[in-house]
Amino acid sequence: MNKWYEKTGEQGDVIVSTRIRLARNLMNDPFPCKLQKDGMLKVDKAVKDAVIHGNSAISNQFEYIDMGALSQTEAVSLVERHLVSPEFVSEREGRGLLLMNDESVSIMINEEDHLRIQVMQQGMALEEAYRMADRLDTLLDERLKFAFDDRLGYLTQCPTNLGTGMRASLMLHLPALQDSGAMDRIAGNLSKLGLTIRGIYGEGTQPKGALYQLSNQVTLGLSEEAAISNLRDIALQLVSQERAARESISRHLETQDAIGRSLGILLNARLLNNDEFMKLISNVRLGISMGIIDNISYDQISALMIEAQPATLMKNVGKTMTPPERDKRRAELVKERLS
């Protein structure tokens, strides 16, 4: 089955993906930070049973993964594929993951909250992703009974998630704005609008390959629909700014040369470290949007950006590799996919 990230969606030249994440807790159980191992296992079983053995038409599309049984490589690969948070794999005992076949839905059990329901879609798909998340939320609430207060909304371990418990995010490819030096100014302006822009894996991470995660910050006193509408409007403004910046530099021989050189290196390199790969593949993605490269698709680029990450590379090969071995295999993989 094709994965969600192997497809291109609306506004796909700039907006790589959409994520909706809901934080939920069970009504009669302490927050995860207060749970002992037996309590974590109890919550894990309850959520697993509600999804796998529920009467939903999608129950049979989920696989349960015991996080404690994974190797470090397998766990980090989940982060690289944007299925779980980096914090979720830092301590894996007592934690579980429910993963849909196409990896578009993942449910983290016993992260900061009892459940983190996450829906991923390609391109700009905020409403579609939210409908799926809301559907799962309703089905699970019927069986599990989530902690909810009439005044505060959904109760969460961190007060910043109170209310809707929803984080809506868009992954944006902003190479032209990044190269223009505009990102610090943009980040400052966004914070005044209740939004934040971060690195590729969210809070505390740096952008790679000019990929940025744009998310809502406000969850209390604002409906899900209003938060999504605000995010969509601001994102479309950023899309317009990025496209204008691309148009401005597309006629420069230096830009055209950098794109051509990047593709040439990717097709001929014998060794590629991850940082170099992400910079070069970002240039190729930019070249596709400018019409300079016409024989490679966004779908190929999106899949390759996941497959070439260090842990995912080793997971797919089936063995632990040294950094030079990974660099060699990455170069081979890129040549296979792009030739």
Coordinates of C-alpha atoms in Angstrom, one line a residue:
M1 CA 0.0 0.0 0.0
N2 CA 1.3 3.5 -0.9
K3 CA 2.1 5.7 2.1
W4 CA 0.5 9.1 2.4
Y5 CA 3.8 10.9 1.9
E6 CA 4.3 9.3 -1.5
K7 CA 1.6 11.6 -3.0
T8 CA 1.3 15.4 -3.7
G9 CA -1.7 17.4 -2.6
E10 CA -3.1 20.9 -2.9
Q11 CA -0.5 23.8 -3.0
G12 CA 2.1 21.0 -3.2
D13 CA 4.8 23.2 -4.6
V14 CA 5.1 24.9 -1.2
I15 CA 2.9 22.9 1.3
V16 CA 4.3 19.4 1.7
S17 CA 1.9 18.0 4.3
T18 CA -0.8 18.7 6.8
R19 CA -1.0 17.3 10.4
I20 CA -3.9 17.5 12.9
R21 CA -3.0 16.3 16.4
L22 CA -5.5 15.9 19.3
A23 CA -4.3 15.5 22.9
R24 CA -6.7 13.4 25.0
N25 CA -6.7 11.9 28.5
L26 CA -8.9 9.2 30.1
M27 CA -11.3 10.5 32.7
N28 CA -10.5 8.2 35.6
D29 CA -6.7 7.8 35.2
P30 CA -3.8 10.1 36.4
F31 CA -1.8 11.9 33.7
P32 CA 1.1 9.8 32.3
C33 CA 3.6 11.6 34.4
K34 CA 1.9 10.2 37.5
L35 CA 1.4 6.7 36.2
Q36 CA 3.5 3.7 37.4
K37 CA 4.2 1.0 34.9
D38 CA 1.1 -1.1 35.7
G39 CA -1.0 2.1 35.2
M40 CA 0.6 2.8 31.9
L41 CA 0.0 -0.8 30.7
K42 CA -3.7 -0.4 31.8
V43 CA -4.1 2.7 29.7
D44 CA -2.2 1.1 26.8
K45 CA -4.5 -1.9 26.8
A46 CA -7.7 0.2 27.1
V47 CA -6.8 2.3 24.1
K48 CA -5.5 -0.7 22.1
D49 CA -8.8 -2.5 22.7
A50 CA -10.9 0.5 21.9
V51 CA -9.2 0.8 18.4
I52 CA -8.4 -2.7 17.4
H53 CA -11.5 -4.4 18.8
G54 CA -13.9 -1.5 18.3
N55 CA -16.8 -1.8 15.9
S56 CA -15.5 0.9 13.6
A57 CA -15.1 0.1 9.9
I58 CA -11.4 1.2 10.1
S59 CA -10.4 -1.0 13.1
N60 CA -8.8 -3.6 10.9
Q61 CA -6.6 -1.0 9.3
F62 CA -4.6 -0.5 12.4
E63 CA -1.4 -2.2 13.6
Y64 CA -0.4 -2.1 17.2
I65 CA 3.3 -1.5 18.0
D66 CA 4.8 -2.1 21.5
M67 CA 7.3 0.7 21.6
G68 CA 9.4 -1.1 24.3
A69 CA 10.0 -4.0 21.9
L70 CA 11.5 -1.8 19.1
S71 CA 15.2 -1.3 18.5
Q72 CA 16.6 2.3 18.7
T73 CA 16.8 2.3 14.9
E74 CA 13.2 1.3 14.4
A75 CA 12.0 3.9 17.0
V76 CA 14.0 6.8 15.5
S77 CA 12.7 5.8 12.0
L78 CA 9.1 6.5 13.3
V79 CA 10.2 10.1 14.2
E80 CA 11.8 10.5 10.7
R81 CA 8.6 9.5 9.1
H82 CA 6.7 12.1 11.3
L83 CA 4.6 9.3 12.9
V84 CA 5.6 10.1 16.5
S85 CA 7.3 12.9 18.4
P86 CA 11.0 12.7 19.4
E87 CA 10.0 12.8 23.1
F88 CA 7.8 9.6 22.5
V89 CA 10.9 7.5 21.6
S90 CA 13.1 8.9 24.4
E91 CA 11.6 6.5 26.9
R92 CA 9.6 3.7 25.3
E93 CA 8.6 1.3 28.1
G94 CA 4.9 1.3 28.8
R95 CA 4.2 3.2 25.5
G96 CA 2.3 1.9 22.5
L97 CA 1.6 3.1 19.0
L98 CA -1.5 2.4 16.8
L99 CA -0.6 2.9 13.2
M100 CA -2.8 2.9 10.1
N101 CA -1.7 0.9 7.1
D102 CA -0.9 3.9 4.9
E103 CA 0.7 5.7 7.9
S104 CA -1.7 8.6 7.6
V105 CA -3.0 8.0 11.2
S106 CA -1.0 7.3 14.3
I107 CA -2.2 7.2 17.9
M108 CA 0.6 7.6 20.5
I109 CA -0.3 6.0 23.8
N110 CA 1.2 7.4 27.1
E111 CA 3.2 10.2 25.5
E112 CA 2.7 13.5 27.4
D113 CA -1.0 12.7 27.4
H114 CA -2.8 9.3 27.4
L115 CA -3.5 9.7 23.7
R116 CA -2.1 11.8 20.9
I117 CA -4.3 11.2 17.9
Q118 CA -2.4 12.3 14.8
V119 CA -3.7 12.5 11.2
M120 CA -1.3 13.3 8.3
Q121 CA -2.3 14.3 4.7
Q122 CA -0.3 15.4 1.7
G123 CA -0.4 19.1 0.7
M124 CA -3.0 21.5 2.1
A125 CA -5.7 19.3 3.6
L126 CA -6.6 20.9 7.0
E127 CA -10.4 20.3 6.8
E128 CA -10.0 16.7 5.5
A129 CA -7.4 15.8 8.2
Y130 CA -9.5 17.4 10.9
R131 CA -12.6 15.4 9.8
M132 CA -10.7 12.2 10.2
A133 CA -9.3 13.2 13.5
D134 CA -12.7 14.3 14.8
R135 CA -14.2 11.0 13.6
L136 CA -11.6 9.0 15.6
D137 CA -12.0 11.3 18.6
T138 CA -15.8 10.6 18.7
L139 CA -15.4 6.9 18.3
L140 CA -12.8 6.6 21.0
D141 CA -14.6 8.9 23.4
E142 CA -17.6 6.6 23.3
R143 CA -15.5 3.7 24.6
L144 CA -12.9 5.5 26.7
K145 CA -14.6 8.6 28.1
F146 CA -12.1 11.5 27.8
A147 CA -11.4 14.0 30.6
F148 CA -13.4 17.2 29.8
D149 CA -14.4 20.3 31.8
D150 CA -17.3 22.5 30.7
R151 CA -15.2 25.6 31.3
L152 CA -11.7 24.5 30.4
G153 CA -12.5 22.0 27.6
Y154 CA -10.3 18.9 27.2
L155 CA -8.0 18.4 30.2
T156 CA -4.3 17.9 29.3
Q157 CA -1.1 17.5 31.2
C158 CA 0.4 20.7 29.9
P159 CA -1.9 23.8 30.4
T160 CA -0.9 25.1 26.9
N161 CA -3.0 22.3 25.4
L162 CA -6.2 22.9 27.4
G163 CA -9.4 23.6 25.5
T164 CA -9.5 21.9 22.1
G165 CA -6.3 20.0 22.7
M166 CA -5.7 20.5 19.0
R167 CA -2.5 21.3 17.2
A168 CA -2.9 21.9 13.5
S169 CA 0.4 22.0 11.5
L170 CA 1.5 22.5 7.9
M171 CA 5.0 21.5 6.6
L172 CA 6.2 24.2 4.3
H173 CA 9.1 24.2 1.8
L174 CA 10.4 27.8 2.0
P175 CA 13.8 27.9 0.3
A176 CA 13.4 31.3 -1.4
L177 CA 12.2 33.0 1.8
Q178 CA 15.0 31.3 3.8
D179 CA 17.7 32.4 1.4
S180 CA 16.4 36.0 1.5
G181 CA 16.9 36.1 5.3
A182 CA 13.2 36.7 6.0
M183 CA 12.5 33.8 8.3
D184 CA 13.3 35.5 11.6
R185 CA 11.0 38.4 10.7
I186 CA 8.3 36.1 9.6
A187 CA 8.6 34.0 12.9
G188 CA 8.3 37.2 15.0
N189 CA 5.2 38.3 13.1
L190 CA 3.6 34.9 13.3
S191 CA 3.9 34.7 17.1
K192 CA 1.8 37.9 17.3
L193 CA -0.9 36.0 15.4
G194 CA -1.0 33.0 17.7
L195 CA 1.1 30.8 15.4
T196 CA 4.6 29.4 15.6
I197 CA 7.0 28.2 12.9
R198 CA 9.6 25.6 13.8
G199 CA 12.0 23.0 12.4
I200 CA 11.2 19.9 10.5
Y201 CA 10.4 17.7 13.6
G202 CA 8.6 20.4 15.6
E203 CA 9.5 22.1 18.9
G204 CA 13.2 22.4 19.6
T205 CA 14.3 21.2 16.2
Q206 CA 16.0 23.1 13.3
P207 CA 14.8 23.3 9.7
K208 CA 16.5 20.9 7.2
G209 CA 16.1 21.2 3.5
A210 CA 14.3 24.6 4.0
L211 CA 11.3 22.6 5.6
Y212 CA 9.4 24.4 8.3
Q213 CA 6.5 23.4 10.5
L214 CA 3.8 26.1 10.9
S215 CA 1.4 25.4 13.8
N216 CA -1.4 27.1 15.9
Q217 CA -0.4 28.0 19.5
V218 CA -3.8 28.9 20.9
T219 CA -6.0 26.0 22.1
L220 CA -8.1 27.7 24.8
G221 CA -11.0 30.0 23.9
L222 CA -10.8 29.3 20.2
S223 CA -12.8 26.6 18.3
E224 CA -11.1 24.0 16.1
E225 CA -12.7 25.5 13.0
A226 CA -11.5 29.0 13.9
A227 CA -7.9 27.8 14.5
I228 CA -7.9 25.9 11.2
S229 CA -9.3 28.9 9.3
N230 CA -6.6 31.2 10.8
L231 CA -3.8 28.7 10.0
R232 CA -5.1 28.3 6.4
D233 CA -5.3 32.0 5.8
I234 CA -1.8 32.7 7.1
A235 CA -0.3 29.7 5.3
L236 CA -1.7 30.9 2.0
Q237 CA -0.1 34.3 2.6
L238 CA 3.3 32.5 3.1
V239 CA 2.7 30.5 0.0
S240 CA 2.2 33.7 -2.0
Q241 CA 5.3 35.3 -0.5
E242 CA 7.4 32.2 -1.2
R243 CA 6.1 32.0 -4.8
A244 CA 6.9 35.7 -5.3
A245 CA 10.4 35.2 -3.9
R246 CA 10.9 32.2 -6.2
E247 CA 9.8 34.2 -9.2
S248 CA 12.3 36.9 -8.3
I249 CA 15.2 34.5 -8.2
S250 CA 14.2 32.1 -11.0
R251 CA 15.7 34.2 -13.7
H252 CA 19.1 34.4 -12.0
L253 CA 21.8 32.3 -13.6
E254 CA 23.2 31.6 -10.1
T255 CA 19.9 30.0 -9.1
Q256 CA 19.6 28.0 -12.2
D257 CA 23.2 26.9 -11.9
A258 CA 22.7 25.8 -8.2
I259 CA 19.7 23.7 -9.1
G260 CA 21.5 22.1 -12.0
R261 CA 24.6 21.4 -10.0
S262 CA 22.5 19.9 -7.1
L263 CA 20.8 17.4 -9.4
G264 CA 24.1 16.6 -11.0
I265 CA 25.7 15.8 -7.6
L266 CA 22.7 13.7 -6.5
L267 CA 22.8 11.6 -9.7
N268 CA 26.6 11.1 -9.5
A269 CA 27.7 11.2 -5.9
R270 CA 29.3 8.1 -4.4
L271 CA 28.8 9.4 -0.8
L272 CA 26.1 11.7 0.5
N273 CA 25.7 12.7 4.1
N274 CA 22.2 13.6 5.3
D275 CA 22.8 17.4 5.7
E276 CA 24.2 17.6 2.2
F277 CA 21.4 15.5 0.8
M278 CA 18.7 17.6 2.3
K279 CA 20.2 20.8 1.0
L280 CA 20.6 19.4 -2.5
I281 CA 17.2 17.7 -2.7
S282 CA 15.6 21.0 -1.5
N283 CA 17.2 22.7 -4.5
V284 CA 15.9 20.0 -6.8
R285 CA 12.4 20.5 -5.3
L286 CA 12.7 24.2 -6.0
G287 CA 13.8 23.4 -9.5
I288 CA 10.7 21.4 -10.1
S289 CA 8.5 24.3 -9.0
M290 CA 10.3 26.7 -11.4
G291 CA 10.0 24.3 -14.3
I292 CA 13.8 23.9 -14.6
I293 CA 13.5 20.2 -13.8
D294 CA 10.6 18.4 -15.5
N295 CA 11.4 14.7 -15.3
I296 CA 11.2 14.3 -11.5
S297 CA 8.0 14.6 -9.5
Y298 CA 7.2 16.0 -6.1
D299 CA 6.0 12.5 -5.2
Q300 CA 9.5 11.1 -5.8
I301 CA 11.1 13.9 -3.8
S302 CA 8.7 13.5 -0.8
A303 CA 9.3 9.8 -0.6
L304 CA 13.0 10.1 -0.9
M305 CA 13.2 12.7 1.8
I306 CA 11.8 10.1 4.2
E307 CA 13.6 7.0 2.8
A308 CA 17.1 8.7 2.9
Q309 CA 16.9 9.6 6.6
P310 CA 19.6 7.7 8.7
A311 CA 17.4 5.4 10.8
T312 CA 14.9 4.7 8.0
L313 CA 17.7 3.9 5.7
M314 CA 19.1 1.3 8.1
K315 CA 15.6 0.0 8.9
N316 CA 14.9 -0.6 5.2
V317 CA 18.4 -2.2 4.7
G318 CA 17.8 -4.4 7.7
K319 CA 21.1 -3.8 9.5
T320 CA 23.1 -1.2 11.6
M321 CA 25.4 0.8 9.4
T322 CA 28.3 3.2 10.2
P323 CA 28.0 6.8 9.0
P324 CA 30.2 6.2 5.9
E325 CA 28.1 3.0 5.0
R326 CA 25.0 5.1 5.3
D327 CA 26.4 7.8 3.1
K328 CA 27.3 5.2 0.5
R329 CA 23.8 3.6 0.6
R330 CA 22.1 7.0 0.6
A331 CA 24.0 8.0 -2.6
E332 CA 23.0 4.6 -4.2
L333 CA 19.3 5.1 -3.2
V334 CA 19.1 8.6 -4.5
K335 CA 20.6 7.5 -7.9
E336 CA 18.1 4.6 -8.1
R337 CA 15.1 6.8 -7.4
L338 CA 16.1 9.8 -9.6
S339 CA 17.7 8.2 -12.6

